mmCIF file of C-alpha atoms in Angstrom:
data_model
loop_
_atom_site.group_PDB
_atom_site.id
_atom_site.type_symbol
_atom_site.label_atom_id
_atom_site.label_comp_id
_atom_site.label_asym_id
_atom_site.label_seq_id
_atom_site.Cartn_x
_atom_site.Cartn_y
_atom_site.Cartn_z
ATOM 1 C CA MET A 268 0.000 0.000 0.000
ATOM 2 C CA SER A 269 1.269 3.441 -0.888
ATOM 3 C CA ASN A 270 1.960 6.128 1.684
ATOM 4 C CA ARG A 271 0.495 8.775 -0.670
ATOM 5 C CA GLY A 272 -2.887 10.102 0.388
ATOM 6 C CA GLY A 273 -5.816 9.418 -1.930
ATOM 7 C CA ILE A 274 -4.736 5.946 -3.030
ATOM 8 C CA ASP A 275 -7.312 3.581 -1.607
ATOM 9 C CA ARG A 276 -7.439 -0.190 -1.949
ATOM 10 C CA ALA A 277 -9.512 -0.102 -5.174
ATOM 11 C CA ILE A 278 -6.973 2.163 -6.901
ATOM 12 C CA THR A 279 -4.074 0.046 -5.636
ATOM 13 C CA GLU A 280 -5.682 -3.026 -7.218
ATOM 14 C CA ILE A 281 -6.191 -1.169 -10.516
ATOM 15 C CA LEU A 282 -2.546 -0.050 -10.530
ATOM 16 C CA GLU A 283 -1.379 -3.618 -9.859
ATOM 17 C CA SER A 284 -3.385 -5.035 -12.796
ATOM 18 C CA ASP A 285 -1.758 -5.625 -16.176
ATOM 19 C CA HIS A 286 -3.916 -3.114 -18.055
ATOM 20 C CA GLN A 287 -5.008 0.320 -16.919
ATOM 21 C CA GLN A 288 -6.852 2.893 -18.973
ATOM 22 C CA MET A 289 -6.155 6.254 -17.379
ATOM 23 C CA PHE A 290 -7.532 9.732 -17.882
ATOM 24 C CA ILE A 291 -6.992 13.190 -16.437
ATOM 25 C CA ALA A 292 -9.857 15.328 -15.129
ATOM 26 C CA VAL A 293 -9.425 19.047 -14.377
ATOM 27 C CA GLU A 294 -11.760 21.266 -12.384
ATOM 28 C CA LEU A 295 -11.307 25.062 -12.506
ATOM 29 C CA LYS A 296 -13.501 26.978 -10.065
ATOM 30 C CA PHE A 297 -14.084 30.443 -11.505
ATOM 31 C CA ASP A 298 -16.419 32.963 -9.868
ATOM 32 C CA THR A 299 -19.075 32.677 -12.578
ATOM 33 C CA GLU A 300 -18.895 28.923 -13.204
ATOM 34 C CA ILE A 301 -16.896 25.757 -12.688
ATOM 35 C CA LEU A 302 -15.092 24.613 -15.835
ATOM 36 C CA ARG A 303 -14.560 20.844 -15.965
ATOM 37 C CA LEU A 304 -12.346 19.258 -18.630
ATOM 38 C CA TRP A 305 -11.059 15.750 -19.145
ATOM 39 C CA SER A 306 -8.576 14.081 -21.488
ATOM 40 C CA GLY A 307 -11.212 12.076 -23.375
ATOM 41 C CA ALA A 308 -12.625 13.052 -26.766
ATOM 42 C CA GLU A 309 -16.310 13.276 -25.797
ATOM 43 C CA ASN A 310 -18.144 14.766 -22.837
ATOM 44 C CA THR A 311 -18.539 12.421 -19.868
ATOM 45 C CA THR A 312 -19.999 12.379 -16.369
ATOM 46 C CA ILE A 313 -17.691 11.970 -13.377
ATOM 47 C CA GLY A 314 -19.134 12.092 -9.886
ATOM 48 C CA GLY A 315 -22.418 13.520 -11.192
ATOM 49 C CA ASN A 316 -20.685 16.415 -13.009
ATOM 50 C CA THR A 317 -20.288 16.826 -16.776
ATOM 51 C CA TYR A 318 -16.701 17.126 -17.995
ATOM 52 C CA ILE A 319 -15.978 18.528 -21.459
ATOM 53 C CA GLY A 320 -13.828 16.268 -23.615
ATOM 54 C CA ALA A 321 -10.676 18.194 -24.498
ATOM 55 C CA GLY A 322 -8.718 15.213 -25.842
ATOM 56 C CA THR A 323 -5.157 16.021 -26.871
ATOM 57 C CA LEU A 324 -5.852 19.766 -26.721
ATOM 58 C CA LEU A 325 -5.427 19.552 -22.936
ATOM 59 C CA THR A 326 -1.879 19.125 -21.653
ATOM 60 C CA ILE A 327 -0.608 19.104 -18.101
ATOM 61 C CA GLY A 328 2.965 19.745 -17.045
ATOM 62 C CA ALA A 329 4.852 17.549 -14.620
ATOM 63 C CA ILE A 330 3.348 17.137 -11.172
ATOM 64 C CA GLU A 331 5.887 16.486 -8.434
ATOM 65 C CA ASP A 332 4.783 14.294 -5.544
ATOM 66 C CA THR A 333 6.981 14.670 -2.487
ATOM 67 C CA LEU A 334 6.871 14.189 1.252
ATOM 68 C CA GLU A 335 8.781 17.449 1.723
ATOM 69 C CA LEU A 336 6.987 20.541 2.962
ATOM 70 C CA LYS A 337 7.259 22.835 -0.061
ATOM 71 C CA THR A 338 5.167 24.565 -2.663
ATOM 72 C CA ALA A 339 4.570 22.638 -5.888
ATOM 73 C CA SER A 340 3.366 24.058 -9.175
ATOM 74 C CA VAL A 341 1.895 22.777 -12.424
ATOM 75 C CA GLN A 342 1.028 24.313 -15.792
ATOM 76 C CA LEU A 343 -2.172 23.457 -17.683
ATOM 77 C CA SER A 344 -2.379 24.217 -21.412
ATOM 78 C CA LEU A 345 -5.448 24.227 -23.606
ATOM 79 C CA ALA A 346 -4.814 24.579 -27.342
ATOM 80 C CA GLY A 347 -7.069 25.412 -30.286
ATOM 81 C CA MET A 348 -9.255 27.867 -28.418
ATOM 82 C CA ASP A 349 -11.593 30.170 -30.313
ATOM 83 C CA SER A 350 -12.185 33.863 -29.637
ATOM 84 C CA THR A 351 -15.054 33.286 -27.179
ATOM 85 C CA VAL A 352 -12.799 31.243 -24.891
ATOM 86 C CA ILE A 353 -10.009 33.812 -25.184
ATOM 87 C CA THR A 354 -12.425 36.632 -24.347
ATOM 88 C CA ARG A 355 -13.625 34.665 -21.293
ATOM 89 C CA ALA A 356 -10.022 34.051 -20.219
ATOM 90 C CA LEU A 357 -9.237 37.760 -20.459
ATOM 91 C CA GLU A 358 -12.366 38.924 -18.621
ATOM 92 C CA GLU A 359 -12.727 36.309 -15.870
ATOM 93 C CA GLU A 360 -11.078 36.728 -12.476
ATOM 94 C CA TYR A 361 -8.895 33.673 -12.060
ATOM 95 C CA GLN A 362 -6.102 34.472 -9.607
ATOM 96 C CA ASN A 363 -6.330 32.547 -6.354
ATOM 97 C CA ARG A 364 -9.264 30.452 -7.650
ATOM 98 C CA VAL A 365 -9.274 26.712 -6.920
ATOM 99 C CA VAL A 366 -7.920 24.151 -9.401
ATOM 100 C CA LYS A 367 -8.072 20.394 -8.941
ATOM 101 C CA ILE A 368 -6.434 17.762 -11.158
ATOM 102 C CA GLN A 369 -7.448 14.134 -10.804
ATOM 103 C CA LEU A 370 -6.198 10.871 -12.256
ATOM 104 C CA GLY A 371 -8.930 8.402 -13.113
ATOM 105 C CA PHE A 372 -9.200 4.866 -14.401
ATOM 106 C CA THR A 373 -11.895 3.709 -16.835
ATOM 107 C CA SER A 374 -13.481 0.349 -17.486
ATOM 108 C CA SER A 375 -12.327 -1.208 -20.747
ATOM 109 C CA GLY A 376 -13.936 0.541 -23.707
ATOM 110 C CA THR A 377 -16.403 2.577 -21.635
ATOM 111 C CA HIS A 378 -16.721 6.020 -20.088
ATOM 112 C CA ASN A 379 -17.438 4.448 -16.675
ATOM 113 C CA TYR A 380 -14.697 5.188 -14.208
ATOM 114 C CA ASP A 381 -13.426 2.634 -11.707
ATOM 115 C CA GLY A 382 -11.296 4.876 -9.526
ATOM 116 C CA LEU A 383 -10.325 8.505 -9.059
ATOM 117 C CA MET A 384 -7.523 10.124 -7.069
ATOM 118 C CA THR A 385 -6.384 13.717 -6.637
ATOM 119 C CA LEU A 386 -3.014 14.482 -8.245
ATOM 120 C CA PHE A 387 -2.950 18.196 -7.528
ATOM 121 C CA SER A 388 -5.057 20.675 -5.608
ATOM 122 C CA GLY A 389 -4.137 24.327 -5.510
ATOM 123 C CA ARG A 390 -4.810 27.816 -6.808
ATOM 124 C CA MET A 391 -4.585 29.528 -10.189
ATOM 125 C CA VAL A 392 -1.683 31.978 -10.184
ATOM 126 C CA SER A 393 -1.042 33.353 -13.672
ATOM 127 C CA MET A 394 -2.258 32.948 -17.230
ATOM 128 C CA GLU A 395 -0.511 33.312 -20.572
ATOM 129 C CA ILE A 396 -2.344 33.514 -23.891
ATOM 130 C CA ALA A 397 -0.593 32.878 -27.188
ATOM 131 C CA ASP A 398 -2.829 33.968 -30.064
ATOM 132 C CA ASP A 399 -2.153 33.256 -33.736
ATOM 133 C CA PRO A 400 -4.220 32.601 -36.910
ATOM 134 C CA ASP A 401 -4.221 28.829 -36.343
ATOM 135 C CA GLY A 402 -5.820 29.159 -32.900
ATOM 136 C CA SER A 403 -4.832 30.120 -29.432
ATOM 137 C CA ILE A 404 -3.159 28.408 -26.516
ATOM 138 C CA VAL A 405 -4.106 29.298 -22.964
ATOM 139 C CA LYS A 406 -1.481 28.371 -20.350
ATOM 140 C CA LEU A 407 -2.576 28.453 -16.728
ATOM 141 C CA ASN A 408 0.063 28.301 -13.990
ATOM 142 C CA CYS A 409 -1.073 26.897 -10.656
ATOM 143 C CA GLU A 410 0.478 26.400 -7.212
ATOM 144 C CA ASN A 411 -0.592 24.388 -4.222
ATOM 145 C CA ARG A 412 -0.714 25.763 -0.717
ATOM 146 C CA LEU A 413 1.664 24.508 1.924
ATOM 147 C CA ILE A 414 -0.897 24.359 4.700
#
């Protein structure tokens, strides 16, 4: 059994099996709404909430898991955004809003999830927007809190 919090017996059994189908789910809590994205291609329901399928347009930087008492950070990127998303990103208050990244495991060939664990929980810190004719990339930098 792992000493990392959030890994229960069901997840341990999934990780020990020969085949795992994993996904990433991201929850961004803005003032006006909660934006939920996942790494699948179609929308899905996780824990009673609808997550928008971002597929390969969603990328997440390295997440460091340590027993040391220190601040960790992660960068989320969402590519191919249209002008409505960019306008929302520019107008919405995001600093110090909650972000949660989870790792999930699906049943073979289905959208049903078998287990879910939190990889990162923290706050949105800064945002970068790269805009060009082929689309835009929104990069969101996040940090966890020490205590």
